[in-house]
C-alpha cells in the first residue's frame, strides 16, 4: 500500500485536513547544495517564508526508508550535518526505501514524492538540465524527464550556466514542459536575472501562474511546469565574473574526470569555493524569493 511508504509531519497533516495549500521543498539543496550551517539556517527561513505567505512547507527526504513529507527539526539537523547522505534521484528511490536507508531528494525525486502526497507546488533554487557537451557525455539530468511526466509545478531561478541552457530549453520543449517567466521575458540563469534565452510565456501575478498550471492539468496535459523567477536585483552576481568562475569549475571537473551524479555537486562546490562565498549569498537570496512566489502560487491554486 502506498500509504505505508509515506510519513507526514503533523503540520502537513493538519494543512491537508484544513485544505490549506502545501509547498514541497527538496533536501539535496540542504545536504549537497549548501554548506553547514548556512544550509540549515536557510532551510528554516525558507519554511518560515512559506508560512508567512499563507502556505505550509513540506521539506521532503528519505529517512530510514520512509518518504518524509515534512521533516522534524532533528531530521533537518541530520540532513544538514551528515557527510555521507545519498543524493537520491528517481533511480535511487526503490533501493533506499526498500533498504530502510536515508536520502536527500533531488528535484526529480522531490517531484515524485510531492505528487504521491498530492502537493502541486515545489520550490527550489535551480533545476538540473542538459550538461554542456552532453552530446558526448549523455549527461542529462533526470529532473528534465520528471518535468516531462510528473504533475508538479517547480518554482526556480532558472538553470545555472554550468549547464547548456539552450539545450535544456530544447529538451523541455520536446517534452511539452512550459517554461514560464515570472515577471520576466528572459530565462534567468540562477545567479543572473537574464540569459541569452527567452522564456516561452510570461506571467506577472501568482494567480496567472496558478491558472496556467491548473489549465494544463485540467486539459489532461501531464507533466510539470517550470516557473522561472529571477534572483532579486540587488543579489544578482556580475555576469562576466560568474561566467569565468563557471568555466574554471567546468575545466576542473573535466580534468578530474568527474562523472555521473557527482558532476552537479562538484560544480556547485567549486563555484562556491571560487567565488569565496558570494555565490552562496546569492543562492540563499534567490531561494527565499522563490519561496515567497511559490507560496503565493500555491495559495492561488487552492482558490
Ligand atoms: N542545481 C542547483 N542547485 C542544486 C541542484 C541543482 O543550482 O542544489 C541539485 C538539485 O537537487 C537538482 C540536482 O535536482 O542537483 C540535479 O543533479 P543532476 O544534475 O545530477 O541530475
Ligand atoms: Mn547528471
Coordinates of C-alpha atoms and ligand atoms in Angstrom, one line a residue:
X1 CA 0.0 0.0 0.0
X2 CA 1.2 3.4 -1.0
X3 CA 0.4 4.9 2.4
X4 CA 2.9 2.6 4.1
X5 CA 5.7 4.4 2.3
X6 CA 4.8 8.0 3.2
X7 CA 5.1 9.7 6.6
X8 CA 3.5 13.2 7.0
X9 CA 4.6 15.8 9.6
X10 CA 1.9 17.0 12.0
X11 CA 1.9 20.4 10.3
X12 CA 1.3 19.0 6.8
X13 CA -1.4 16.6 8.1
X14 CA -3.3 19.5 9.7
X15 CA -2.9 21.5 6.5
X16 CA -4.4 18.7 4.5
X17 CA -7.4 18.4 6.9
X18 CA -7.9 22.1 6.7
X19 CA -7.5 22.2 2.9
X20 CA -4.6 24.7 3.2
X21 CA -2.0 24.9 0.4
X22 CA 1.2 23.0 0.9
X23 CA 4.5 23.7 -0.8
X24 CA 7.2 21.0 -1.3
X25 CA 10.9 21.6 -0.7
X26 CA 13.8 19.4 -1.7
X27 CA 16.6 18.1 0.5
X28 CA 19.5 17.7 -1.9
X29 CA 19.9 21.5 -1.7
X30 CA 20.4 21.1 2.1
X31 CA 22.7 18.0 2.0
X32 CA 24.7 18.7 -1.2
X33 CA 23.9 22.2 -2.3
X34 CA 25.0 24.3 0.6
X35 CA 27.5 24.0 3.4
X36 CA 26.6 23.8 7.1
X37 CA 25.4 25.9 8.9
X38 CA 24.1 28.1 6.1
X39 CA 22.1 25.1 4.8
X40 CA 20.0 24.6 7.9
X41 CA 19.6 28.3 8.6
X42 CA 18.3 28.8 5.0
X43 CA 16.1 25.7 5.2
X44 CA 14.3 27.1 8.3
X45 CA 14.0 30.6 6.9
X46 CA 12.5 29.2 3.7
X47 CA 9.9 27.2 5.6
X48 CA 9.1 30.4 7.6
X49 CA 8.7 32.5 4.4
X50 CA 6.2 29.9 3.1
X51 CA 4.2 30.1 6.3
X52 CA 4.2 33.9 6.2
X53 CA 2.8 33.8 2.7
X54 CA -0.2 31.6 3.6
X55 CA 1.0 28.1 2.8
X56 CA 2.5 25.2 4.7
X57 CA 6.1 23.9 4.0
X58 CA 6.8 20.2 3.4
X59 CA 10.5 19.5 3.2
X60 CA 10.8 16.1 1.6
X61 CA 13.6 13.5 2.3
X62 CA 14.0 9.7 2.7
X63 CA 14.6 8.9 6.3
X64 CA 15.0 5.3 7.4
X65 CA 13.3 4.2 4.3
X66 CA 10.3 6.4 4.7
X67 CA 9.3 9.2 2.4
X68 CA 9.0 12.1 4.7
X69 CA 6.5 14.8 3.7
X70 CA 7.6 17.5 6.2
X71 CA 10.5 16.8 8.5
X72 CA 11.3 17.4 12.1
X73 CA 14.0 19.8 13.5
X74 CA 16.2 16.8 14.3
X75 CA 15.8 15.3 10.9
X76 CA 16.7 18.6 9.3
X77 CA 19.8 18.8 11.5
X78 CA 20.7 15.3 10.4
X79 CA 20.3 16.2 6.7
X80 CA 22.3 19.4 7.2
X81 CA 25.2 17.9 9.1
X82 CA 25.6 14.3 7.8
X83 CA 28.6 14.0 5.5
X84 CA 27.6 10.9 3.6
X85 CA 23.9 11.2 2.9
X86 CA 23.0 9.8 -0.5
X87 CA 21.8 12.1 -3.2
X88 CA 18.5 10.4 -4.2
X89 CA 17.1 10.8 -7.7
X90 CA 14.3 8.7 -9.4
X91 CA 16.5 5.7 -9.9
X92 CA 17.7 5.6 -6.3
X93 CA 14.3 5.7 -4.5
X94 CA 13.4 2.0 -4.7
X95 CA 16.8 0.9 -3.3
X96 CA 16.9 3.5 -0.5
X97 CA 13.3 2.8 0.6
X98 CA 13.5 -1.0 0.4
X99 CA 16.7 -1.0 2.4
X100 CA 15.5 1.5 5.0
X101 CA 18.2 4.0 4.2
X102 CA 18.4 7.8 4.1
X103 CA 18.5 10.0 1.0
X104 CA 18.4 13.7 0.1
X105 CA 15.9 14.1 -2.7
X106 CA 16.8 15.9 -5.9
X107 CA 14.3 17.9 -7.9
X108 CA 13.2 14.7 -9.8
X109 CA 12.8 12.7 -6.6
X110 CA 11.1 15.5 -4.7
X111 CA 8.6 15.9 -7.6
X112 CA 7.8 12.2 -7.4
X113 CA 7.2 12.3 -3.7
X114 CA 5.2 15.6 -3.9
X115 CA 2.9 14.1 -6.4
X116 CA 2.4 10.9 -4.3
X117 CA 1.5 13.3 -1.4
X118 CA -0.9 15.4 -3.5
X119 CA 1.3 18.5 -3.4
X120 CA 1.2 20.7 -6.6
X121 CA 3.9 23.3 -6.0
X122 CA 7.5 22.8 -5.3
X123 CA 10.1 25.5 -4.5
X124 CA 13.8 25.1 -5.1
X125 CA 16.9 27.0 -6.3
X126 CA 17.8 25.7 -9.7
X127 CA 16.8 22.6 -11.7
X128 CA 19.2 20.1 -13.3
X129 CA 19.4 20.1 -17.1
X130 CA 21.4 19.2 -20.2
X131 CA 25.1 19.5 -19.4
X132 CA 27.5 21.1 -21.7
X133 CA 29.0 18.5 -24.1
X134 CA 26.0 16.2 -23.4
X135 CA 26.3 15.1 -27.0
X136 CA 29.3 13.1 -25.9
X137 CA 28.7 12.5 -22.2
X138 CA 25.0 12.0 -22.4
X139 CA 24.7 13.8 -19.1
X140 CA 21.1 15.0 -18.9
X141 CA 19.6 15.4 -15.5
X142 CA 16.7 13.1 -14.6
X143 CA 15.0 16.4 -13.5
X144 CA 14.0 17.1 -17.1
X145 CA 12.4 13.7 -17.6
X146 CA 10.5 14.2 -14.4
X147 CA 9.2 17.5 -15.5
X148 CA 8.0 15.7 -18.7
X149 CA 5.8 13.4 -16.8
X150 CA 5.0 14.4 -13.2
X151 CA 2.3 16.9 -12.3
X152 CA 4.2 19.3 -10.1
X153 CA 5.0 23.0 -10.7
X154 CA 8.6 23.8 -10.0
X155 CA 9.4 27.4 -8.9
X156 CA 13.1 28.0 -9.5
X157 CA 15.6 30.8 -10.6
X158 CA 16.1 29.2 -14.0
X159 CA 19.1 26.9 -14.7
X160 CA 22.8 27.5 -13.8
X161 CA 25.1 28.1 -16.7
X162 CA 27.1 25.1 -15.6
X163 CA 24.5 23.6 -18.0
X164 CA 23.8 24.2 -21.6
X165 CA 20.8 26.4 -21.1
X166 CA 19.8 26.3 -24.8
X167 CA 19.8 22.5 -25.0
X168 CA 18.0 22.3 -21.7
X169 CA 15.2 24.5 -23.2
X170 CA 15.1 22.3 -26.4
X171 CA 14.7 19.2 -24.2
X172 CA 11.9 20.8 -22.2
X173 CA 10.2 21.9 -25.5
X174 CA 10.3 18.4 -26.9
X175 CA 8.6 17.1 -23.8
X176 CA 6.0 19.8 -23.7
X177 CA 7.1 21.4 -20.5
X178 CA 6.1 25.1 -20.3
X179 CA 8.9 27.4 -19.2
X180 CA 7.1 30.4 -17.7
X181 CA 8.9 33.6 -16.7
X182 CA 7.6 35.2 -13.5
X183 CA 7.8 38.9 -14.2
X184 CA 10.4 38.3 -16.9
X185 CA 10.7 37.6 -20.7
X186 CA 14.2 36.2 -20.3
X187 CA 15.1 32.9 -18.8
X188 CA 17.1 33.7 -15.6
X189 CA 20.4 31.9 -15.2
X190 CA 20.3 31.4 -11.4
X191 CA 23.0 34.0 -10.4
X192 CA 21.9 36.5 -13.0
X193 CA 18.5 37.8 -13.8
X194 CA 18.8 37.0 -17.5
X195 CA 20.3 34.6 -20.0
X196 CA 20.5 34.9 -23.8
X197 CA 17.3 32.8 -24.0
X198 CA 13.6 33.8 -23.9
X199 CA 11.1 32.0 -21.7
X200 CA 8.1 30.5 -23.6
X201 CA 5.5 32.6 -21.8
X202 CA 5.4 35.3 -19.2
X203 CA 3.1 35.8 -16.2
X204 CA 3.1 38.8 -13.8
X205 CA 0.9 37.6 -10.9
X206 CA 0.6 34.4 -8.8
X207 CA -3.0 34.0 -9.9
X208 CA -1.9 33.9 -13.6
X209 CA 0.7 31.3 -12.8
X210 CA -1.8 29.3 -10.9
X211 CA -4.4 29.4 -13.6
X212 CA -1.9 28.3 -16.3
X213 CA -0.9 25.3 -14.1
X214 CA -4.5 24.4 -13.4
X215 CA -5.5 24.7 -17.0
X216 CA -2.6 22.4 -18.1
X217 CA -3.7 19.6 -15.8
X218 CA -7.4 20.0 -16.4
X219 CA -6.6 19.5 -20.1
X220 CA -5.0 16.2 -19.2
X221 CA -1.6 17.5 -20.2
X222 CA 0.5 15.6 -17.8
X223 CA 3.9 16.8 -16.6
X224 CA 5.3 19.8 -14.7
X225 CA 5.6 23.5 -15.3
X226 CA 8.8 25.5 -14.8
X227 CA 8.1 28.8 -13.1
X228 CA 11.3 30.8 -13.6
X229 CA 11.7 33.6 -11.1
X230 CA 14.8 35.8 -11.4
X231 CA 17.1 36.4 -8.5
X232 CA 16.3 39.8 -6.8
X233 CA 18.1 42.7 -8.5
X234 CA 20.4 43.6 -5.5
X235 CA 21.5 40.0 -5.1
X236 CA 22.5 39.1 -8.7
X237 CA 26.1 38.5 -9.5
X238 CA 28.1 40.2 -12.2
X239 CA 27.7 38.2 -15.4
X240 CA 31.4 38.1 -16.6
X241 CA 32.6 37.3 -13.1
X242 CA 30.3 34.2 -12.7
X243 CA 30.9 33.1 -16.3
X244 CA 34.7 33.0 -15.7
X245 CA 34.1 31.1 -12.4
X246 CA 31.9 28.5 -14.1
X247 CA 34.4 28.0 -17.0
X248 CA 37.1 27.2 -14.4
X249 CA 34.8 24.9 -12.5
X250 CA 33.9 23.0 -15.7
X251 CA 37.6 22.6 -16.7
X252 CA 38.4 21.2 -13.2
X253 CA 35.5 18.7 -13.5
X254 CA 36.9 17.6 -16.8
X255 CA 40.5 17.4 -15.6
X256 CA 39.3 15.3 -12.6
X257 CA 37.1 13.1 -14.8
X258 CA 34.0 13.7 -12.7
X259 CA 31.0 11.8 -14.0
X260 CA 27.5 10.7 -13.1
X261 CA 25.7 12.1 -10.1
X262 CA 28.9 13.6 -8.8
X263 CA 29.1 16.2 -11.6
X264 CA 26.5 18.7 -10.3
X265 CA 27.6 18.6 -6.6
X266 CA 31.3 19.0 -7.8
X267 CA 30.5 22.0 -9.9
X268 CA 28.3 23.6 -7.2
X269 CA 31.0 23.4 -4.6
X270 CA 33.8 24.6 -7.0
X271 CA 31.7 27.6 -7.9
X272 CA 31.2 28.4 -4.2
X273 CA 34.9 28.0 -3.5
X274 CA 36.0 30.1 -6.4
X275 CA 33.5 32.9 -5.5
X276 CA 34.6 32.8 -1.9
X277 CA 31.0 32.6 -0.8
X278 CA 29.4 35.4 -2.8
X279 CA 27.6 32.7 -4.8
X280 CA 26.3 31.2 -1.6
X281 CA 24.8 34.6 -0.5
X282 CA 23.1 34.9 -4.0
X283 CA 21.9 31.3 -3.8
X284 CA 20.3 31.9 -0.4
X285 CA 18.6 35.1 -1.6
X286 CA 17.1 33.5 -4.7
X287 CA 15.7 30.5 -2.8
X288 CA 14.0 32.8 -0.4
X289 CA 12.5 34.8 -3.2
X290 CA 11.3 31.6 -4.8
X291 CA 9.7 30.6 -1.5
X292 CA 7.6 33.7 -1.4
X293 CA 6.5 33.4 -5.1
X294 CA 5.8 29.7 -4.7
X295 CA 3.7 30.1 -1.6
X296 CA 1.6 32.7 -3.3
X297 CA 1.1 30.4 -6.4
X298 CA 0.1 27.6 -4.1
X299 CA -2.5 29.9 -2.4
X300 CA -3.7 30.8 -5.9
X301 CA -4.1 27.2 -6.9
X302 CA -6.2 26.5 -3.8
X303 CA -8.8 29.1 -4.7
Ligands
LIG1 N1 21.2 23.0 -9.3 C1 21.5 23.9 -8.4 N2 21.5 23.6 -7.0 C2 21.2 22.3 -6.6 C3 21.0 21.3 -7.6 C4 21.0 21.7 -8.9 O1 21.7 25.1 -8.7 O2 21.3 22.0 -5.4 C5 20.6 19.9 -7.2 C6 19.1 19.7 -7.3 O3 18.7 18.8 -6.3 C7 18.9 19.0 -8.6 C8 20.2 18.2 -8.7 O4 17.8 18.2 -8.7 O5 21.2 19.0 -8.2 C9 20.5 17.8 -10.1 O6 21.5 16.8 -10.1 P1 21.9 16.1 -11.5 O7 22.4 17.1 -12.4 O8 22.9 15.0 -11.1 O9 20.6 15.5 -12.0
LIG2 MN1 23.9 14.2 -14.4

